[in-house]
mmCIF file of C-alpha atoms in Angstrom:
data_model
loop_
_atom_site.group_PDB
_atom_site.id
_atom_site.type_symbol
_atom_site.label_atom_id
_atom_site.label_comp_id
_atom_site.label_asym_id
_atom_site.label_seq_id
_atom_site.Cartn_x
_atom_site.Cartn_y
_atom_site.Cartn_z
ATOM 1 C CA MET A 17 -0.081 0.338 -0.097
ATOM 2 C CA LYS A 18 2.590 2.202 -0.438
ATOM 3 C CA ASN A 19 1.570 5.925 -1.582
ATOM 4 C CA ILE A 20 -1.642 4.927 -1.342
ATOM 5 C CA THR A 21 -4.406 7.202 0.589
ATOM 6 C CA ILE A 22 -8.100 6.304 1.768
ATOM 7 C CA GLY A 23 -10.909 8.883 2.811
ATOM 8 C CA ARG A 24 -13.733 10.278 2.896
ATOM 9 C CA ALA A 25 -15.317 11.079 -0.192
ATOM 10 C CA GLY A 26 -16.435 14.921 0.258
ATOM 11 C CA SER A 27 -19.073 16.871 -0.332
ATOM 12 C CA ASP A 28 -17.082 19.207 -4.017
ATOM 13 C CA TRP A 29 -16.387 16.044 -5.250
ATOM 14 C CA ALA A 30 -18.813 13.629 -8.201
ATOM 15 C CA PRO A 31 -19.066 10.337 -7.876
ATOM 16 C CA ALA A 32 -21.615 7.030 -7.848
ATOM 17 C CA ALA A 33 -23.934 8.324 -5.230
ATOM 18 C CA ALA A 34 -23.024 5.082 -2.920
ATOM 19 C CA ALA A 35 -19.409 5.676 -3.248
ATOM 20 C CA ARG A 36 -18.734 7.317 0.300
ATOM 21 C CA TYR A 37 -14.498 6.442 0.556
ATOM 22 C CA TYR A 38 -11.842 6.732 -1.969
ATOM 23 C CA ALA A 39 -8.546 5.901 -2.257
ATOM 24 C CA GLN A 40 -6.210 6.823 -4.261
ATOM 25 C CA ARG A 41 -1.848 6.597 -4.950
ATOM 26 C CA GLY A 42 0.215 9.449 -4.330
ATOM 27 C CA ASP A 43 -1.183 12.906 -5.296
ATOM 28 C CA GLY A 44 -4.694 11.453 -7.138
ATOM 29 C CA GLU A 45 -2.520 9.809 -10.666
ATOM 30 C CA GLU A 46 -4.288 6.802 -9.519
ATOM 31 C CA TYR A 47 -8.017 6.892 -7.812
ATOM 32 C CA ALA A 48 -10.863 4.669 -7.445
ATOM 33 C CA PHE A 49 -13.917 5.082 -4.920
ATOM 34 C CA GLY A 50 -16.727 2.895 -2.625
ATOM 35 C CA PRO A 51 -19.032 2.483 -0.543
ATOM 36 C CA THR A 52 -16.757 1.354 2.080
ATOM 37 C CA PRO A 53 -13.380 2.048 2.463
ATOM 38 C CA ALA A 54 -12.245 -2.116 1.864
ATOM 39 C CA GLU A 55 -13.837 -1.848 -1.480
ATOM 40 C CA ALA A 56 -11.996 1.413 -2.722
ATOM 41 C CA LEU A 57 -8.976 0.099 -2.490
ATOM 42 C CA ALA A 58 -9.737 -2.793 -3.800
ATOM 43 C CA ARG A 59 -11.166 -0.752 -6.326
ATOM 44 C CA LEU A 60 -8.133 0.994 -7.012
ATOM 45 C CA GLN A 61 -5.482 -1.837 -7.847
ATOM 46 C CA ALA A 62 -7.949 -4.010 -9.792
ATOM 47 C CA ARG A 63 -7.584 -1.064 -12.112
ATOM 48 C CA GLU A 64 -3.650 -0.540 -11.581
ATOM 49 C CA ALA A 65 -3.580 -4.425 -12.330
ATOM 50 C CA ALA A 66 -5.918 -3.839 -15.261
ATOM 51 C CA GLY A 67 -4.003 -0.216 -16.310
ATOM 52 C CA VAL A 68 -0.606 -2.254 -16.208
ATOM 53 C CA ALA A 69 -1.354 -5.824 -17.949
ATOM 54 C CA ASN A 70 -3.744 -5.402 -20.316
ATOM 55 C CA PHE A 71 -2.999 -2.519 -21.987
ATOM 56 C CA ASP A 72 -1.616 -3.238 -25.677
ATOM 57 C CA LYS A 73 -0.473 0.134 -27.051
ATOM 58 C CA SER A 74 -1.009 -1.121 -30.424
ATOM 59 C CA LEU A 75 -4.668 -0.058 -30.059
ATOM 60 C CA ALA A 76 -4.667 3.572 -29.075
ATOM 61 C CA GLU A 77 -6.153 5.151 -31.326
ATOM 62 C CA GLU A 78 -8.944 3.206 -30.925
ATOM 63 C CA VAL A 79 -9.328 4.067 -27.176
ATOM 64 C CA ALA A 80 -8.611 7.287 -27.955
ATOM 65 C CA PHE A 81 -11.507 7.263 -30.543
ATOM 66 C CA LEU A 82 -13.680 5.611 -28.675
ATOM 67 C CA ALA A 83 -12.575 7.659 -25.393
ATOM 68 C CA LEU A 84 -13.502 10.542 -27.207
ATOM 69 C CA GLY A 85 -17.074 9.184 -28.550
ATOM 70 C CA ALA A 86 -18.072 8.001 -24.889
ATOM 71 C CA ALA A 87 -17.062 11.030 -23.322
ATOM 72 C CA ASN A 88 -18.749 13.270 -26.011
ATOM 73 C CA VAL A 89 -22.311 11.267 -25.214
ATOM 74 C CA LEU A 90 -21.151 12.293 -21.140
ATOM 75 C CA ARG A 91 -21.055 15.699 -21.674
ATOM 76 C CA ASP A 92 -24.466 15.890 -23.050
ATOM 77 C CA GLN A 93 -25.871 14.580 -20.556
ATOM 78 C CA PRO A 94 -23.778 15.608 -17.455
ATOM 79 C CA SER A 95 -27.352 14.297 -14.975
ATOM 80 C CA VAL A 96 -26.678 10.746 -16.076
ATOM 81 C CA LYS A 97 -26.234 8.097 -13.448
ATOM 82 C CA LEU A 98 -23.381 5.756 -14.119
ATOM 83 C CA ASP A 99 -22.772 3.992 -10.884
ATOM 84 C CA ALA A 100 -24.060 0.691 -11.979
ATOM 85 C CA TYR A 101 -20.165 1.382 -13.443
ATOM 86 C CA GLY A 102 -18.338 2.345 -11.029
ATOM 87 C CA GLY A 103 -18.343 6.302 -12.115
ATOM 88 C CA TYR A 104 -16.902 7.780 -15.272
ATOM 89 C CA MET A 105 -13.605 5.585 -15.699
ATOM 90 C CA GLY A 106 -15.898 2.750 -15.228
ATOM 91 C CA PHE A 107 -18.455 3.897 -17.535
ATOM 92 C CA ILE A 108 -15.715 4.434 -20.790
ATOM 93 C CA GLY A 109 -13.708 1.035 -19.611
ATOM 94 C CA GLU A 110 -16.758 -0.598 -21.107
ATOM 95 C CA VAL A 111 -16.986 1.270 -24.075
ATOM 96 C CA ILE A 112 -13.398 1.192 -24.585
ATOM 97 C CA ARG A 113 -13.071 -2.241 -23.920
ATOM 98 C CA HIS A 114 -14.494 -2.986 -27.273
ATOM 99 C CA ALA A 115 -11.125 -1.779 -29.158
ATOM 100 C CA PRO A 116 -9.669 -4.790 -29.955
ATOM 101 C CA LEU A 117 -12.703 -5.420 -31.319
ATOM 102 C CA LEU A 118 -12.580 -2.228 -34.243
ATOM 103 C CA ALA A 119 -8.838 -3.245 -34.640
ATOM 104 C CA ALA A 120 -9.616 -6.314 -36.470
ATOM 105 C CA TYR A 121 -12.064 -5.313 -38.686
ATOM 106 C CA TRP A 122 -10.102 -2.697 -39.404
ATOM 107 C CA LYS A 123 -7.112 -4.688 -40.372
ATOM 108 C CA ARG A 124 -10.264 -7.364 -42.688
ATOM 109 C CA MET A 125 -10.677 -3.956 -44.337
ATOM 110 C CA GLY A 126 -7.701 -2.638 -45.280
ATOM 111 C CA ASP A 127 -6.890 0.711 -45.947
ATOM 112 C CA ASP A 128 -8.481 0.085 -49.487
ATOM 113 C CA GLY A 129 -12.087 -0.976 -48.451
ATOM 114 C CA PHE A 130 -12.904 1.800 -46.501
ATOM 115 C CA ASP A 131 -13.612 5.403 -48.193
ATOM 116 C CA GLY A 132 -14.052 7.122 -45.489
ATOM 117 C CA VAL A 133 -11.619 8.222 -42.280
ATOM 118 C CA TRP A 134 -12.685 4.809 -40.033
ATOM 119 C CA LEU A 135 -11.351 6.907 -36.450
ATOM 120 C CA TYR A 136 -13.805 9.381 -37.532
ATOM 121 C CA ASP A 137 -16.675 7.754 -39.392
ATOM 122 C CA VAL A 138 -16.813 4.161 -37.827
ATOM 123 C CA THR A 139 -14.607 4.295 -34.633
ATOM 124 C CA GLU A 140 -15.959 7.513 -32.971
ATOM 125 C CA ARG A 141 -18.949 7.548 -34.199
ATOM 126 C CA PHE A 142 -19.737 3.655 -32.219
ATOM 127 C CA GLY A 143 -18.182 4.701 -29.181
ATOM 128 C CA ARG A 144 -20.597 7.579 -28.987
ATOM 129 C CA GLU A 145 -23.219 5.095 -29.622
ATOM 130 C CA TRP A 146 -22.337 2.097 -28.042
ATOM 131 C CA ALA A 147 -22.136 4.410 -24.493
ATOM 132 C CA GLU A 148 -25.827 5.945 -26.181
ATOM 133 C CA GLY A 149 -26.568 2.279 -26.058
ATOM 134 C CA LEU A 150 -25.040 1.167 -22.371
ATOM 135 C CA ILE A 151 -27.221 4.174 -20.796
ATOM 136 C CA ALA A 152 -30.687 3.230 -22.187
ATOM 137 C CA GLY A 153 -30.254 -1.138 -21.215
ATOM 138 C CA SER A 154 -29.891 -1.809 -24.969
ATOM 139 C CA THR A 155 -28.403 -5.319 -24.728
ATOM 140 C CA GLN A 156 -27.165 -5.760 -28.456
ATOM 141 C CA CYS A 157 -24.332 -7.251 -29.923
ATOM 142 C CA PRO A 158 -20.868 -5.681 -29.768
ATOM 143 C CA THR A 159 -20.403 -6.744 -33.801
ATOM 144 C CA ALA A 160 -24.250 -6.517 -35.004
ATOM 145 C CA HIS A 161 -23.511 -3.480 -33.785
ATOM 146 C CA LEU A 162 -20.748 -2.312 -35.418
ATOM 147 C CA GLU A 163 -22.079 -4.106 -38.760
ATOM 148 C CA CYS A 164 -24.127 -1.836 -39.019
ATOM 149 C CA ILE A 165 -22.287 0.911 -38.488
ATOM 150 C CA ILE A 166 -19.781 -0.168 -41.061
ATOM 151 C CA ARG A 167 -22.264 -0.809 -43.313
ATOM 152 C CA ASP A 168 -24.010 2.618 -43.031
ATOM 153 C CA GLU A 169 -20.863 4.769 -43.694
ATOM 154 C CA LEU A 170 -19.592 1.761 -47.063
ATOM 155 C CA GLU A 171 -23.610 3.549 -48.000
ATOM 156 C CA LYS A 172 -22.333 6.749 -47.412
ATOM 157 C CA TRP A 173 -19.340 7.034 -49.315
ATOM 158 C CA ALA A 174 -20.479 4.296 -52.547
#
């Protein structure tokens, strides 16, 4: 637990409603919230472990544009409750976890298979629409949704 601070979330913070405690490393480089100090610490440690072990730098562009699309939705809907995802970062995580799917489809299509700008037209759009679906409680398959977006975008460029 080196350099970890645990405390009560202040009234000027905007964590999920159930989060009463925070755990942060250093000066806030990494942080997490939870209903108990132990849960906040467990979430911090899980987030750090996931971030270090699983981030594939080759997916950085997909992650960035998926997050951009999702963040735009949250900016436009500031009152949406994200408790089910553990807050803002958990919600964004639910969107960006689809980065390998988008990268695989881009690789299959190749440079000649799409006339638009993949990151803007497909990846960011998927991030936005997937975030909207999560908020609405949609249970659509991510692959089916991506294929629908690709068909729609291909029709625009035909």
